[in-house]
Amino acid sequence: MSSRHPHLPLPPAVAPDWALFLDVDGTLLDFADAPGDVAVEPGLIDTLAILHGRLDGALALVSGRNLAQLDALFAPLHLPAVGLHGLERRDDGHVEQHARAPALDGVLASARALAAKYPGARIEDKGIGLALHWRGAPAAEEPLHEFATSALIDLPGYHLQPGNRVIELRPDGANKGAAVLDLLALPPFHGRRPVFVGDDLTDEHGFAAVGSHGGFGILVGSRQPSVARYGLHDPAAVRAWLDDSIA
Ligand SMILES: [Mg+2]
């Protein structure tokens, strides 16, 4: 199978002095029509467990999912993780979280009523925020965008974060890059060369953060422009690269 990337060179193998930050959906895992339908490939959990050991614990998942979802997907692993794009963070068992806006319940109900008109569209309650998905319903893109924009009026301190066939209503003050920098200040991440692997627009914050600390980004897929230095074609290529790194 080819893992060639259209714009960027292939990354070197994972080195023992790295701190490795891995996005999940579209990076480790192939997309599914619904976020709950993703599958964790056999062997990926074993590979991550081995890498976590070889990096002396300096391997973290950095995702838009919440920590509970990440733990369920990658059980029995309990890896260091950044959830909800930085609004939840866990280093050694210590969890930090933002609070949910009271107005979010009303916005959630309205969003679900709207999505019900577009079979395949889905509203995901992320606890402190919402994700409006149209991967299964392209016609829902415009109405969900308009709804999310107008919902901001009821949600001071929130902003819109566009993603891959999704838009999120999210509290201000957190992004994947800031969360990575927080982790880099702590053991076991501190003092290592940081490397961030991700596919989405939100991962550019992570690429910039590691780039400012002597590391580099690895882009998954062909989205451009990107500040990533290396590229991998798709999640299957990421999994093959990780497997090759521990072989
Ligand atoms: Mg992703």
mmCIF file of C-alpha atoms in Angstrom, residues 32-130:
data_model
loop_
_atom_site.group_PDB
_atom_site.id
_atom_site.type_symbol
_atom_site.label_atom_id
_atom_site.label_comp_id
_atom_site.label_asym_id
_atom_site.label_seq_id
_atom_site.Cartn_x
_atom_site.Cartn_y
_atom_site.Cartn_z
ATOM 1 C CA ALA A 32 -17.413 7.043 9.806
ATOM 2 C CA ASP A 33 -20.761 8.661 8.961
ATOM 3 C CA ALA A 34 -21.475 9.031 12.691
ATOM 4 C CA PRO A 35 -18.805 9.674 15.346
ATOM 5 C CA GLY A 36 -20.092 6.668 17.316
ATOM 6 C CA ASP A 37 -19.514 4.304 14.396
ATOM 7 C CA VAL A 38 -15.706 4.561 14.175
ATOM 8 C CA ALA A 39 -13.754 1.363 14.577
ATOM 9 C CA VAL A 40 -10.398 0.933 16.286
ATOM 10 C CA GLU A 41 -8.288 -1.344 14.101
ATOM 11 C CA PRO A 42 -7.051 -4.572 15.651
ATOM 12 C CA GLY A 43 -3.463 -4.064 16.723
ATOM 13 C CA LEU A 44 -3.619 -0.271 16.997
ATOM 14 C CA ILE A 45 -4.145 -0.413 20.761
ATOM 15 C CA ASP A 46 -1.161 -2.766 21.107
ATOM 16 C CA THR A 47 0.973 -0.457 18.971
ATOM 17 C CA LEU A 48 0.015 2.605 21.036
ATOM 18 C CA ALA A 49 0.760 0.741 24.273
ATOM 19 C CA ILE A 50 4.244 -0.202 23.027
ATOM 20 C CA LEU A 51 4.956 3.348 21.800
ATOM 21 C CA HIS A 52 3.738 4.811 25.097
ATOM 22 C CA GLY A 53 6.322 2.659 26.849
ATOM 23 C CA ARG A 54 9.164 3.428 24.438
ATOM 24 C CA LEU A 55 8.518 7.178 24.797
ATOM 25 C CA ASP A 56 8.560 6.863 28.606
ATOM 26 C CA GLY A 57 4.919 7.891 28.702
ATOM 27 C CA ALA A 58 5.253 10.910 26.384
ATOM 28 C CA LEU A 59 2.391 9.955 24.059
ATOM 29 C CA ALA A 60 -0.921 11.811 24.207
ATOM 30 C CA LEU A 61 -4.189 11.695 22.275
ATOM 31 C CA VAL A 62 -5.355 15.186 21.231
ATOM 32 C CA SER A 63 -8.951 15.098 20.052
ATOM 33 C CA GLY A 64 -12.242 16.885 19.650
ATOM 34 C CA ARG A 65 -13.850 13.966 21.490
ATOM 35 C CA ASN A 66 -14.202 14.066 25.244
ATOM 36 C CA LEU A 67 -11.967 12.032 27.544
ATOM 37 C CA ALA A 68 -14.670 9.465 28.335
ATOM 38 C CA GLN A 69 -15.127 8.720 24.621
ATOM 39 C CA LEU A 70 -11.372 8.408 24.112
ATOM 40 C CA ASP A 71 -11.031 5.988 27.028
ATOM 41 C CA ALA A 72 -13.916 3.875 25.699
ATOM 42 C CA LEU A 73 -12.429 3.738 22.185
ATOM 43 C CA PHE A 74 -8.922 2.815 23.297
ATOM 44 C CA ALA A 75 -9.731 0.623 26.322
ATOM 45 C CA PRO A 76 -7.945 -0.726 28.260
ATOM 46 C CA LEU A 77 -5.451 2.102 27.623
ATOM 47 C CA HIS A 78 -5.746 5.210 29.775
ATOM 48 C CA LEU A 79 -3.371 7.488 27.880
ATOM 49 C CA PRO A 80 -2.535 11.110 28.619
ATOM 50 C CA ALA A 81 -5.132 13.002 26.607
ATOM 51 C CA VAL A 82 -6.491 16.340 25.522
ATOM 52 C CA GLY A 83 -10.250 16.235 24.916
ATOM 53 C CA LEU A 84 -12.699 18.673 23.340
ATOM 54 C CA HIS A 85 -9.890 20.478 21.483
ATOM 55 C CA GLY A 86 -8.193 21.445 24.725
ATOM 56 C CA LEU A 87 -11.126 22.047 27.060
ATOM 57 C CA GLU A 88 -10.357 18.811 28.893
ATOM 58 C CA ARG A 89 -6.833 17.721 29.688
ATOM 59 C CA ARG A 90 -5.420 14.760 31.550
ATOM 60 C CA ASP A 91 -1.773 14.289 32.327
ATOM 61 C CA ASP A 92 -1.034 11.754 35.048
ATOM 62 C CA GLY A 93 -4.600 11.056 36.137
ATOM 63 C CA HIS A 94 -5.231 14.723 36.942
ATOM 64 C CA VAL A 95 -8.165 16.064 34.888
ATOM 65 C CA GLU A 96 -8.955 19.723 34.160
ATOM 66 C CA GLN A 97 -12.299 20.739 32.653
ATOM 67 C CA HIS A 98 -14.337 23.797 31.692
ATOM 68 C CA ALA A 99 -17.989 24.225 32.754
ATOM 69 C CA ARG A 100 -21.087 23.841 30.524
ATOM 70 C CA ALA A 101 -23.019 27.011 29.564
ATOM 71 C CA PRO A 102 -26.607 26.888 30.948
ATOM 72 C CA ALA A 103 -28.065 28.088 27.618
ATOM 73 C CA LEU A 104 -26.593 25.076 25.855
ATOM 74 C CA ASP A 105 -29.580 22.836 26.693
ATOM 75 C CA GLY A 106 -31.996 25.038 24.731
ATOM 76 C CA VAL A 107 -29.569 25.325 21.811
ATOM 77 C CA LEU A 108 -29.119 21.544 21.811
ATOM 78 C CA ALA A 109 -32.887 20.943 21.601
ATOM 79 C CA SER A 110 -33.265 23.420 18.726
ATOM 80 C CA ALA A 111 -30.284 21.942 16.883
ATOM 81 C CA ARG A 112 -31.728 18.433 17.165
ATOM 82 C CA ALA A 113 -35.090 19.616 15.860
ATOM 83 C CA LEU A 114 -33.357 21.171 12.851
ATOM 84 C CA ALA A 115 -31.135 18.132 12.193
ATOM 85 C CA ALA A 116 -34.188 15.855 12.262
ATOM 86 C CA LYS A 117 -35.249 17.440 8.951
ATOM 87 C CA TYR A 118 -32.062 16.183 7.254
ATOM 88 C CA PRO A 119 -31.640 12.401 7.509
ATOM 89 C CA GLY A 120 -27.970 11.703 8.165
ATOM 90 C CA ALA A 121 -27.283 15.010 9.939
ATOM 91 C CA ARG A 122 -26.305 14.577 13.580
ATOM 92 C CA ILE A 123 -25.972 16.757 16.635
ATOM 93 C CA GLU A 124 -23.369 15.643 19.131
ATOM 94 C CA ASP A 125 -23.612 16.822 22.730
ATOM 95 C CA LYS A 126 -20.022 17.286 23.861
ATOM 96 C CA GLY A 127 -20.885 18.332 27.382
ATOM 97 C CA ILE A 128 -19.471 21.858 27.307
ATOM 98 C CA GLY A 129 -20.122 22.325 23.593
ATOM 99 C CA LEU A 130 -21.997 21.005 20.556
#
